[in-house]
mmCIF file of C-alpha atoms in Angstrom:
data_model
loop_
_atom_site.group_PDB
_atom_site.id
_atom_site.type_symbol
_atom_site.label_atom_id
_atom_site.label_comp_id
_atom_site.label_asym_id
_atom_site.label_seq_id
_atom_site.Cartn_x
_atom_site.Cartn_y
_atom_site.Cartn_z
ATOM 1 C CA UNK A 1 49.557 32.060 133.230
ATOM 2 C CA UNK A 2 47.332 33.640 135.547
ATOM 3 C CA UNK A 3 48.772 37.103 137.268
ATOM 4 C CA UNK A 4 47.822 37.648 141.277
ATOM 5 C CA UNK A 5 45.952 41.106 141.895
ATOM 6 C CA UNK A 6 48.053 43.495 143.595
ATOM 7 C CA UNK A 7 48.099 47.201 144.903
ATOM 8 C CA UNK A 8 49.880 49.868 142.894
ATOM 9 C CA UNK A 9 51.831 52.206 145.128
ATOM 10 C CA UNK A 10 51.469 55.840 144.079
ATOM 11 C CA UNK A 11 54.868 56.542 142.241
ATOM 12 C CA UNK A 12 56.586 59.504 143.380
ATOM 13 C CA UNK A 13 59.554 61.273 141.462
ATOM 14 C CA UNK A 14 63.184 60.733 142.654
ATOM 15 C CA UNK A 15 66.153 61.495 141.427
ATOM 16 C CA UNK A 16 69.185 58.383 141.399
ATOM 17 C CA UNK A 17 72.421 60.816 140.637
ATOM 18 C CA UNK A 18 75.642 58.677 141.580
ATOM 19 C CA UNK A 19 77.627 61.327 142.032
ATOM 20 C CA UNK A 20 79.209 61.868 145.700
ATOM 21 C CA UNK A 21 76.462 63.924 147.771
ATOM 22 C CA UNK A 22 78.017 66.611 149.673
ATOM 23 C CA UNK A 23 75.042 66.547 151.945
ATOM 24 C CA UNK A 24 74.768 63.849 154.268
ATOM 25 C CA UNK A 25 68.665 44.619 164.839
ATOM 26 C CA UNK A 26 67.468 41.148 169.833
ATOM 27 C CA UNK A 27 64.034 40.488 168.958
ATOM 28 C CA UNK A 28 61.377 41.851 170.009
ATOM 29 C CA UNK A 29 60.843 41.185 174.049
ATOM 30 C CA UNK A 30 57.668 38.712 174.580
ATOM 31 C CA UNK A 31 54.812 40.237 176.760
ATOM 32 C CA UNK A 32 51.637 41.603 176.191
ATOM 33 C CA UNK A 33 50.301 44.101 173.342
ATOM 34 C CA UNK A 34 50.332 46.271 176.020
ATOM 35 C CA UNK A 35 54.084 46.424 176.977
ATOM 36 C CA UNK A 36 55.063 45.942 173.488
ATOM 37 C CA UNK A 37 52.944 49.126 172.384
ATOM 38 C CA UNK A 38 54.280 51.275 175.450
ATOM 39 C CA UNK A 39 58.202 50.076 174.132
ATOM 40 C CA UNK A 40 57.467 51.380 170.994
ATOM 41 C CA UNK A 41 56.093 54.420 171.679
ATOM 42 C CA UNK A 42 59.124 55.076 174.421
ATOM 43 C CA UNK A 43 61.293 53.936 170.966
ATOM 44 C CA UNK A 44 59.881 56.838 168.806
ATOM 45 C CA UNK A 45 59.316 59.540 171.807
ATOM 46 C CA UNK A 46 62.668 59.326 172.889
ATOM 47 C CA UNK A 47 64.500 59.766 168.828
ATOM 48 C CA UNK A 48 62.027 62.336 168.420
ATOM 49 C CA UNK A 49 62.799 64.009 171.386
ATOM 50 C CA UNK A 50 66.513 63.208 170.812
ATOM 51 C CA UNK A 51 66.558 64.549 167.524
ATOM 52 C CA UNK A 52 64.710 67.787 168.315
ATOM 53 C CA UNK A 53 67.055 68.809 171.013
ATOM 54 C CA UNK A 54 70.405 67.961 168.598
ATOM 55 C CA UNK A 55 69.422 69.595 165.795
ATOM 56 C CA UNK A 56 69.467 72.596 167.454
ATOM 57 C CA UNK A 57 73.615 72.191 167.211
ATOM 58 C CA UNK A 58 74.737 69.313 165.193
ATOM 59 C CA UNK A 59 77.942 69.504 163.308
ATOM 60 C CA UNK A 60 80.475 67.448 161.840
ATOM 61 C CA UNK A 61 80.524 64.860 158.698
ATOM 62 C CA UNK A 62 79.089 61.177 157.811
ATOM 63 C CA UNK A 63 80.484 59.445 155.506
ATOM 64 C CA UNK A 64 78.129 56.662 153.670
ATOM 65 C CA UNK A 65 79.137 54.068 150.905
ATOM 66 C CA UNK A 66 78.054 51.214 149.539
ATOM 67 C CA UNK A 67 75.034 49.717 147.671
ATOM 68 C CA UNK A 68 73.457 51.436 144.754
ATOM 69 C CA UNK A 69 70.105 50.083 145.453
ATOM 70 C CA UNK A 70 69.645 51.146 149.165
ATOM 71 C CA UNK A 71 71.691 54.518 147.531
ATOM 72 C CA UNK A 72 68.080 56.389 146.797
ATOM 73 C CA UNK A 73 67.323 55.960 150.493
ATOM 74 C CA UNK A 74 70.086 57.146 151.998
ATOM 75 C CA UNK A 75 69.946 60.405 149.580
ATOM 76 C CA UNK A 76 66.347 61.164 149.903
ATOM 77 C CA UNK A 77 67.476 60.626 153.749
ATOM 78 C CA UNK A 78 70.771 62.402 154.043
ATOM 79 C CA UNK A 79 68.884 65.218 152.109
ATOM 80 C CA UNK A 80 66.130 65.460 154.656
ATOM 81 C CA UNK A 81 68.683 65.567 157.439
ATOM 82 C CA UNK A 82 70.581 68.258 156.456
ATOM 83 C CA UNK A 83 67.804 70.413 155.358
ATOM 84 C CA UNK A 84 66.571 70.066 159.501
ATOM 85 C CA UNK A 85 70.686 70.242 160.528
ATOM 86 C CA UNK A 86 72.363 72.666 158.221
ATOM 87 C CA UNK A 87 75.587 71.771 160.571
ATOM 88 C CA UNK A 88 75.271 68.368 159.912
ATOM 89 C CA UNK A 89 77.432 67.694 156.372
ATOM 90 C CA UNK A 90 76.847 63.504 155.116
ATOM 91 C CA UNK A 91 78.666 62.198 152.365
ATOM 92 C CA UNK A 92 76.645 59.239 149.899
ATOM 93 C CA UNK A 93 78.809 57.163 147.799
ATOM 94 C CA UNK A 94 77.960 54.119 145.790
ATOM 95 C CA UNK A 95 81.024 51.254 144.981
ATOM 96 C CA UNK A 96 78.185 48.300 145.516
ATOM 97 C CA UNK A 97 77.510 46.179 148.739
ATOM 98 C CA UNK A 98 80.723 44.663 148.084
ATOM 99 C CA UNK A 99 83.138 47.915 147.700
ATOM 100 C CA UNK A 100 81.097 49.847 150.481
ATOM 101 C CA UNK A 101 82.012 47.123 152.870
ATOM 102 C CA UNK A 102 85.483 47.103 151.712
ATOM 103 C CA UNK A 103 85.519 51.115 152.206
ATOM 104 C CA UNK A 104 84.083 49.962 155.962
ATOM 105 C CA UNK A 105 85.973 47.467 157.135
ATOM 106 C CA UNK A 106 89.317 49.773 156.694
ATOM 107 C CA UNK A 107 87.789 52.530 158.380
ATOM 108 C CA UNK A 108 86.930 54.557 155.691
ATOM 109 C CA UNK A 109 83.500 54.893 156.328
ATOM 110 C CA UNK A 110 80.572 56.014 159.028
ATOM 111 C CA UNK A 111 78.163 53.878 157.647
ATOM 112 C CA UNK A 112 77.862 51.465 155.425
ATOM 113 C CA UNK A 113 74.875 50.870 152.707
ATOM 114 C CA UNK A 114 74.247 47.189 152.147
ATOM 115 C CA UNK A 115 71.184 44.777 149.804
ATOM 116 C CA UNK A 116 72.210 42.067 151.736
ATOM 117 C CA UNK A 117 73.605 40.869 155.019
ATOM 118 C CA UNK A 118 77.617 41.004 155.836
ATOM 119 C CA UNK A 119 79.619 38.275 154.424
ATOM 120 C CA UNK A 120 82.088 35.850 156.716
ATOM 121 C CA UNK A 121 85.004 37.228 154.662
ATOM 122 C CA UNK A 122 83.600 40.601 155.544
ATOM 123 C CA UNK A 123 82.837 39.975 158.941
ATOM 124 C CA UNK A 124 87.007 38.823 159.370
ATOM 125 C CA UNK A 125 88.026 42.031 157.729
ATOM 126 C CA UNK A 126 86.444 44.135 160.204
ATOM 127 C CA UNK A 127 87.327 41.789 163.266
ATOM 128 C CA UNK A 128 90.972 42.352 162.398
ATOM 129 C CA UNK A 129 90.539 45.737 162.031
ATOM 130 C CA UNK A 130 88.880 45.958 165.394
ATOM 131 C CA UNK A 131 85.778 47.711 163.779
ATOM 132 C CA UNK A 132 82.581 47.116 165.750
ATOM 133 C CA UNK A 133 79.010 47.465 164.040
ATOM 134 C CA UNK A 134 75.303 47.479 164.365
ATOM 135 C CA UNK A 135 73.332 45.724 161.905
ATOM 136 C CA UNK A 136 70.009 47.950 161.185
ATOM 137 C CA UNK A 137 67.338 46.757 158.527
ATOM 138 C CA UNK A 138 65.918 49.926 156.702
ATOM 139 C CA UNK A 139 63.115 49.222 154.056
ATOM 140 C CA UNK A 140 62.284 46.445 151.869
ATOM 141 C CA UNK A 141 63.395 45.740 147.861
ATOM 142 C CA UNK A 142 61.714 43.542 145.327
ATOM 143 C CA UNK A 143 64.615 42.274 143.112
ATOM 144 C CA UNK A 144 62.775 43.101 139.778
ATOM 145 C CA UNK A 145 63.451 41.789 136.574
ATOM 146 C CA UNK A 146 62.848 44.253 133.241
ATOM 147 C CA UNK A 147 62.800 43.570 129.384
ATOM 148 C CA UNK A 148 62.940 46.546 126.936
ATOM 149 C CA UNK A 149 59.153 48.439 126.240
ATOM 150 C CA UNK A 150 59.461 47.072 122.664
ATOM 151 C CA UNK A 151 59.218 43.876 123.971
ATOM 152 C CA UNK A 152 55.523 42.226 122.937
ATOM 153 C CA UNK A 153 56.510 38.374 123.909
ATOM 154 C CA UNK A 154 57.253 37.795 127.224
ATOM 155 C CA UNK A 155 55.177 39.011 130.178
ATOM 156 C CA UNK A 156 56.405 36.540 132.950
ATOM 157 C CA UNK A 157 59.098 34.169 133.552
ATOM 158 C CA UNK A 158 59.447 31.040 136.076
ATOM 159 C CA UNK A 159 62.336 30.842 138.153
ATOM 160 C CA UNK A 160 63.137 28.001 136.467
ATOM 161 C CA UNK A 161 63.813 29.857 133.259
ATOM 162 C CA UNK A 162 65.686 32.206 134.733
ATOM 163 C CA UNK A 163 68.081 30.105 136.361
ATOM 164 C CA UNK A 164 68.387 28.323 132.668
ATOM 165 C CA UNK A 165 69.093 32.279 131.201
ATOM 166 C CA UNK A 166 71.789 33.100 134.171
ATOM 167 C CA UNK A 167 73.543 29.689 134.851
ATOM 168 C CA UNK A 168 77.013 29.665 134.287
ATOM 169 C CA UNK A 169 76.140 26.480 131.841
ATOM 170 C CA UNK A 170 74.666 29.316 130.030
ATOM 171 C CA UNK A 171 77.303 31.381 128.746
ATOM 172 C CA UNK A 172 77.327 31.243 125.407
ATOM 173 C CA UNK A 173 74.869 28.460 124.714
ATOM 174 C CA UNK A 174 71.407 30.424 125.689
ATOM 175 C CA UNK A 175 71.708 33.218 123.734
ATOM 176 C CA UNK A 176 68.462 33.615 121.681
ATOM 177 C CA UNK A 177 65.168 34.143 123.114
ATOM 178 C CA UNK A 178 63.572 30.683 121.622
ATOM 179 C CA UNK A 179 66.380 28.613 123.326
ATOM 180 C CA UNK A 180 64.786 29.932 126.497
ATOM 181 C CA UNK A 181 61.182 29.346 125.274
ATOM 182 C CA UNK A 182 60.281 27.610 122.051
ATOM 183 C CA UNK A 183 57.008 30.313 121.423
ATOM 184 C CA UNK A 184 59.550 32.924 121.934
ATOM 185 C CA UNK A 185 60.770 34.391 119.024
ATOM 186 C CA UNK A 186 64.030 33.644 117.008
ATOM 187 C CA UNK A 187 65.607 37.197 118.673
ATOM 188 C CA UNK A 188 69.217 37.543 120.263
ATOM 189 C CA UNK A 189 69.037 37.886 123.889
ATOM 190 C CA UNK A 190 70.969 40.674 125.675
ATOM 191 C CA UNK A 191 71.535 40.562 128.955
ATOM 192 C CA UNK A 192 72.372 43.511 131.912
ATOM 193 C CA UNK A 193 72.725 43.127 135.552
ATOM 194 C CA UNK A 194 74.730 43.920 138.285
ATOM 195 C CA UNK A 195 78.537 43.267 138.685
ATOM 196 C CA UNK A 196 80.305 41.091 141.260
ATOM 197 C CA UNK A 197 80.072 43.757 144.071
ATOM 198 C CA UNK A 198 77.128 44.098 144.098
ATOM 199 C CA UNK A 199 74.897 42.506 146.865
ATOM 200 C CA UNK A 200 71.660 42.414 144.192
ATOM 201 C CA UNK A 201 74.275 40.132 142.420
ATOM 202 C CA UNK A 202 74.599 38.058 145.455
ATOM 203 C CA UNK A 203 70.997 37.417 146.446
ATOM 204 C CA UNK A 204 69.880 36.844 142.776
ATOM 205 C CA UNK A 205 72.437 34.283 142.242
ATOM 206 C CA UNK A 206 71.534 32.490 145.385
ATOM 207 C CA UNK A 207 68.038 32.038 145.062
ATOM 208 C CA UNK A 208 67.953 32.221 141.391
ATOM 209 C CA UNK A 209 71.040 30.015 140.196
ATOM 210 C CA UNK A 210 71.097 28.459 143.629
ATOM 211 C CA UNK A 211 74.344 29.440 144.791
ATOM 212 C CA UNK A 212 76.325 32.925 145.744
ATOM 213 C CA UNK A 213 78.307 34.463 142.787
ATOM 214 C CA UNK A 214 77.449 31.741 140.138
ATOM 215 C CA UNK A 215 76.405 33.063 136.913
ATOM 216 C CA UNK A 216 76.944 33.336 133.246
ATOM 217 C CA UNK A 217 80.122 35.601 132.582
ATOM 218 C CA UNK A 218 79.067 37.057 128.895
ATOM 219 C CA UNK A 219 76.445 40.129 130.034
ATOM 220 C CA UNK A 220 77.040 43.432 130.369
ATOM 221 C CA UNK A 221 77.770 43.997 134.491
ATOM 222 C CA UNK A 222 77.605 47.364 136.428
ATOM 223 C CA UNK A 223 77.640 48.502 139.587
ATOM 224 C CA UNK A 224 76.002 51.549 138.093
ATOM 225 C CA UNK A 225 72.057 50.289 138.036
ATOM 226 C CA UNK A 226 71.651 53.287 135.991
ATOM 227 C CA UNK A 227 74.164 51.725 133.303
ATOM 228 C CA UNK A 228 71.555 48.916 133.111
ATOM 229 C CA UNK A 229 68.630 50.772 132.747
ATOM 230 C CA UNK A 230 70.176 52.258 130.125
ATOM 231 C CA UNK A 231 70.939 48.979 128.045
ATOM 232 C CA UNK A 232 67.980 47.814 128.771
ATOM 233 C CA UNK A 233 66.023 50.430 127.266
ATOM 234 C CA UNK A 234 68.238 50.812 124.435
ATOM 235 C CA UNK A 235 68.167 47.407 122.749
ATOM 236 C CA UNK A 236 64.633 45.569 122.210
ATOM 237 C CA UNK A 237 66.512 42.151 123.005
ATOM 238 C CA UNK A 238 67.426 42.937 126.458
ATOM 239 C CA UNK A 239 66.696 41.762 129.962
ATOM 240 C CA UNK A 240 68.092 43.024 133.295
ATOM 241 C CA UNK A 241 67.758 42.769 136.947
ATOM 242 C CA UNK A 242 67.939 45.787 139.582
ATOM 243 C CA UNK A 243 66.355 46.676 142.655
ATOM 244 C CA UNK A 244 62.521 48.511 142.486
ATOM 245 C CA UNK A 245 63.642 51.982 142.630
ATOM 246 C CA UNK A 246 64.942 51.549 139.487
ATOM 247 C CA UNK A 247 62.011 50.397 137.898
ATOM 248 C CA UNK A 248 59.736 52.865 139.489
ATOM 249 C CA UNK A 249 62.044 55.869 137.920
ATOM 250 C CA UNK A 250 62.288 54.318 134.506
ATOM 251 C CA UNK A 251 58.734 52.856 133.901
ATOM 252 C CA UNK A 252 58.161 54.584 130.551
ATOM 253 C CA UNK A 253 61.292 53.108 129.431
ATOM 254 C CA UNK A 254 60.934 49.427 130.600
ATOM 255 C CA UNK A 255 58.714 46.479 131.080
ATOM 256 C CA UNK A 256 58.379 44.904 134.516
ATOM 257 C CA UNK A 257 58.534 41.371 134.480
ATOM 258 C CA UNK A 258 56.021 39.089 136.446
ATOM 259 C CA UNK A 259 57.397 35.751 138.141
ATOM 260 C CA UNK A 260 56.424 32.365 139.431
ATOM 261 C CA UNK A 261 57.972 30.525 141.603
ATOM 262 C CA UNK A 262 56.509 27.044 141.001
ATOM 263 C CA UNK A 263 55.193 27.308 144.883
ATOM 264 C CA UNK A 264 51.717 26.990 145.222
ATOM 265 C CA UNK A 265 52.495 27.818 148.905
ATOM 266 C CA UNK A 266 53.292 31.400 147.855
ATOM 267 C CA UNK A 267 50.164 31.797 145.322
ATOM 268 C CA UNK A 268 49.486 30.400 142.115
ATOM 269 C CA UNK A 269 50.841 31.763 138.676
ATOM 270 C CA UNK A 270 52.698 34.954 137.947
ATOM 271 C CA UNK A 271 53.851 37.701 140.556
ATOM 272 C CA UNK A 272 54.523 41.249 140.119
ATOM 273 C CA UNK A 273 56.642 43.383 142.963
ATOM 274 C CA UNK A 274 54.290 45.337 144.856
ATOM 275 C CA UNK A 275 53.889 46.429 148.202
ATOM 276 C CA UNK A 276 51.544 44.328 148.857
ATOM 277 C CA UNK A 277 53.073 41.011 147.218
ATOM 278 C CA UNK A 278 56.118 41.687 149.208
ATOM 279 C CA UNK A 279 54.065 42.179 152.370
ATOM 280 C CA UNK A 280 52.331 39.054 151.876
ATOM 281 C CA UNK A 281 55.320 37.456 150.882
ATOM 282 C CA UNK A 282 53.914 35.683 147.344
ATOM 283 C CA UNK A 283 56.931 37.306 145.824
ATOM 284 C CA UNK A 284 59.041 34.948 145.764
ATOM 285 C CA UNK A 285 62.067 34.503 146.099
ATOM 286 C CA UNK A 286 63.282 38.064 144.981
ATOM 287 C CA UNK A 287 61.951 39.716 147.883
ATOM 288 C CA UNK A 288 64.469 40.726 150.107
ATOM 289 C CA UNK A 289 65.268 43.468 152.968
ATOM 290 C CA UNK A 290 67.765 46.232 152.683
ATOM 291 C CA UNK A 291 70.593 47.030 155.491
ATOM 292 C CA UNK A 292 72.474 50.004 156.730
ATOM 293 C CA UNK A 293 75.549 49.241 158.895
ATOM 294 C CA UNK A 294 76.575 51.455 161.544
ATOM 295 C CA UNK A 295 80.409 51.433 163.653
ATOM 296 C CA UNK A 296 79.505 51.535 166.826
ATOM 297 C CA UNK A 297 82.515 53.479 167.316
ATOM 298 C CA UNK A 298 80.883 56.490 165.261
ATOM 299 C CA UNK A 299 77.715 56.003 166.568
ATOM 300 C CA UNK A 300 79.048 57.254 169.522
ATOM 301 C CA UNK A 301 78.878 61.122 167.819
ATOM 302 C CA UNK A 302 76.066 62.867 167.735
ATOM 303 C CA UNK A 303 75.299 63.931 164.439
ATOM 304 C CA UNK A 304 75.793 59.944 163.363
ATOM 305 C CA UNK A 305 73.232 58.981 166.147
ATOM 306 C CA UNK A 306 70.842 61.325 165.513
ATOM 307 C CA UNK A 307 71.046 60.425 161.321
ATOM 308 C CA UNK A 308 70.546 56.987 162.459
ATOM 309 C CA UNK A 309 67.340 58.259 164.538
ATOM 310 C CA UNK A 310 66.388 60.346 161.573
ATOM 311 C CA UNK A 311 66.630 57.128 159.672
ATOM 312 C CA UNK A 312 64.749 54.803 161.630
ATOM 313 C CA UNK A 313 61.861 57.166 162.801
ATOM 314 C CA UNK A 314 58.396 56.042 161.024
ATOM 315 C CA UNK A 315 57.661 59.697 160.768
ATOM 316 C CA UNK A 316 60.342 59.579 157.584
ATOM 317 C CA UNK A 317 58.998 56.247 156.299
ATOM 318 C CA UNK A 318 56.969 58.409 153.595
ATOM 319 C CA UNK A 319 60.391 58.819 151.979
ATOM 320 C CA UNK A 320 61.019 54.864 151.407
ATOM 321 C CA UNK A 321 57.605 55.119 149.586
ATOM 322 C CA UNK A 322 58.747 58.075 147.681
ATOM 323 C CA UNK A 323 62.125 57.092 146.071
ATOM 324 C CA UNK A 324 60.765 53.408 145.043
ATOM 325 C CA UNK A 325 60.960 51.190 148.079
ATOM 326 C CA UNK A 326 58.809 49.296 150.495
ATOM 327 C CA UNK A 327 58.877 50.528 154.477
ATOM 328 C CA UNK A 328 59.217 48.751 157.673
ATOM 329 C CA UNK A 329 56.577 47.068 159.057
ATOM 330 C CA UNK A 330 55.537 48.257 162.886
ATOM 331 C CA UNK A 331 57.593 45.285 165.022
ATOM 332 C CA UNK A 332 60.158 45.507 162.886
ATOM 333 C CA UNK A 333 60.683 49.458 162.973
ATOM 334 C CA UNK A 334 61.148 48.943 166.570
ATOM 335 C CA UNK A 335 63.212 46.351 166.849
ATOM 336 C CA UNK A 336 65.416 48.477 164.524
ATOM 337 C CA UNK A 337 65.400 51.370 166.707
ATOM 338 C CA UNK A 338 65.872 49.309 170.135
ATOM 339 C CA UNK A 339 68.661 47.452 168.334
ATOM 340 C CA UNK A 340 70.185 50.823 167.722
ATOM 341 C CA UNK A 341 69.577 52.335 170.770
ATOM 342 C CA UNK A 342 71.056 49.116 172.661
ATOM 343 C CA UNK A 343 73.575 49.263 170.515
ATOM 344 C CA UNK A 344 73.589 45.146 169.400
ATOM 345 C CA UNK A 345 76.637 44.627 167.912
ATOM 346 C CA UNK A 346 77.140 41.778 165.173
ATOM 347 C CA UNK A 347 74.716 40.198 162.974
ATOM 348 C CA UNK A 348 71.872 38.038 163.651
ATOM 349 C CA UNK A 349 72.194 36.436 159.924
ATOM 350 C CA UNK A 350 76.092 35.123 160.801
ATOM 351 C CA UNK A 351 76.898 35.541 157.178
ATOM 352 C CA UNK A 352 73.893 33.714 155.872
ATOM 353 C CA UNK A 353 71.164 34.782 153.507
ATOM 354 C CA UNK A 354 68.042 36.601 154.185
ATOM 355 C CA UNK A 355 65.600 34.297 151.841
ATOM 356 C CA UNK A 356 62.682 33.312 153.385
ATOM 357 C CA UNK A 357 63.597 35.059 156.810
ATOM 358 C CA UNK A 358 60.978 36.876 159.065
ATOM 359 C CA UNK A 359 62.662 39.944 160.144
ATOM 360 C CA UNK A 360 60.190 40.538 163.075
ATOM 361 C CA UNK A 361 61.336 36.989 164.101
ATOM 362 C CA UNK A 362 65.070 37.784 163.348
ATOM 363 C CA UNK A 363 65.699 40.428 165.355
#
């Protein structure tokens, strides 16, 4: 199988603790280049002005849970923050998409980390609970699939043959690497990935297995991705899933994967996440944005505005790149910040998926 040329980003170190940190999207208006250029630059002068003035005096706490693959963002961010705002105290917790939504809905929670948009049951929880939020796209993942560094077989998969690996048909009947390819060898196949919570477990079943939640019960699940890097690296017959970050940190340790899609559309043979394969969406379909959401309620204090203006400011896209993850692009930065500064409420997916969706076109 052929392999499509791609950019390496520069790898940068990070650190993915899971303890608790003590630290703490209306499209685009039509027009000309001209008025859309003069918005954005209003967009950034007016956080950075914003944020210059309040960090003179912020105080108070944010409290953040939720995904463990937008987790590394929100650190390196809350970090960041606080360093500028030593008033300013935020709070990063990790119980999964799922959980952190859970923690949200009832109230418990500023902000809410997510890998993929709110759910309908989700969306009802927080209705009834009168809770009010603004959906904000943050950076960009690439759903990557690993095998252990031992591993001298396999060097890309089809999306076929990894729906036949995570089916639920498959539990307990694929369970050797030459069931899933006959030139594979006669090796027992482990597999890691996330658990139920977890929105990477959502999107991967949909576009892999072809439908939310539907996979094999018999692997070892964790909300913890570091649990699965772990397992992964620790037994030769392994594959996982995770978001990039996670490969980025553990690289020595692991394998990355390359896939094809079958879609000539989306370039011919085998894909690695990049950057630039994500940019020019030919990786496909485990490409995928990545969500904070914000109470509107909360957003209405000034240390959780001007986070959320930290956040969203291009200036700190330098620390998506740095902990593992692909920024914004330029429309869409700005339809993030004039979503946030309008205060949208809702969500423009309506509990939908994000698969083959144009953010810029989205919002």
């Amino acid at each position: 199988m052929t392999f499509k040329t791609q950019i390496t980003r520069q790898r940068l170190p990070i650190r993915l603790s899971l303890v608790t940190l003590a630290l703490t999207l209306t499209a685009c208006g039509g027009g000309s280049n001209q008025a859309s250029n003069s918005n954005q630059a209003s967009n950034q002068e007016e956080t950075k002005a914003s944020s210059e003035t309040a960090s003179q005096n912020l105080n108070g706490t944010i409290a953040i849970d939720g995904s463990s693959t937008v987790f590394p963002i929100t650190e390196a961010m809350a970090e960041e923050f606080q360093r500028e705002n030593s008033g300013a105290r935020v709070t990063v917790g990790v119980s999964g998409t799922g959980g952190g939504f859970k923690k949200f809905c009832n109230g418990e929670t500023d902000i809410s980390d997510a890998s993929r948009p709110i759910k309908p049951s989700e969306i009802e929880a927080c209705q009834q609970a009168g809770i009010d939020y603004i959906e904000i796209p943050v950076a960009y993942d690439a759903l990557s699939v690993v095998v252990n560094s031992q591993n001298d077989w396999l060097e890309c998969l089809t999306t076929e043959e990894l729906k036949k690996i995570w089916r639920p048909e498959a539990q307990g009947q694929i369970t050797n690497w030459n069931q899933v390819r006959s030139e594979f060898p006669d090796r027992e196949l482990s597999l890691y990935g996330p658990g139920t919570d977890s929105g990477t477990f959502d999107y991967f079943t949909e576009v892999i297995v072809g439908e939310d939640g539907a996979s094999r019960g018999d692997y070892t699940a964790s909300e913890d991705d570091n649990v699965i890097v772990q397992g992964v690296t620790n037994d030769q017959g392994a594959l996982g899933y995770f978001g990039l970050a996670y490969y980025e940190e553990n690289q020595e340790q692991l394998e990355l994967v390359a896939i094809d899609d079958g879609n000539p559309s989306n370039g011919e043979g085998c894909v690695r996440p990049s950057e630039q394969t994500v940019n020019d969406s030919t990786y496909q379909p485990l490409a995928r944005p990545l969500f904070i959401y914000v109470k509107e309620e909360a957003a209405q204090r000034p240390a959780v505005q001007e986070f959320v203006n930290y956040y969203l400011s291009q200036e700190n896209s330098e620390l998506v790149s740095q902990v593992g993850y692909i920024p914004l692009t330029e429309p869409v930065y700005q339809a993030a910040q004039t979503r946030f500064k309008e205060r949208k409420t809702g969500t423009v997916f309506e509990g939908g998926s994000t698969a083959g969706v144009d953010l810029s076109d989205a919002l």
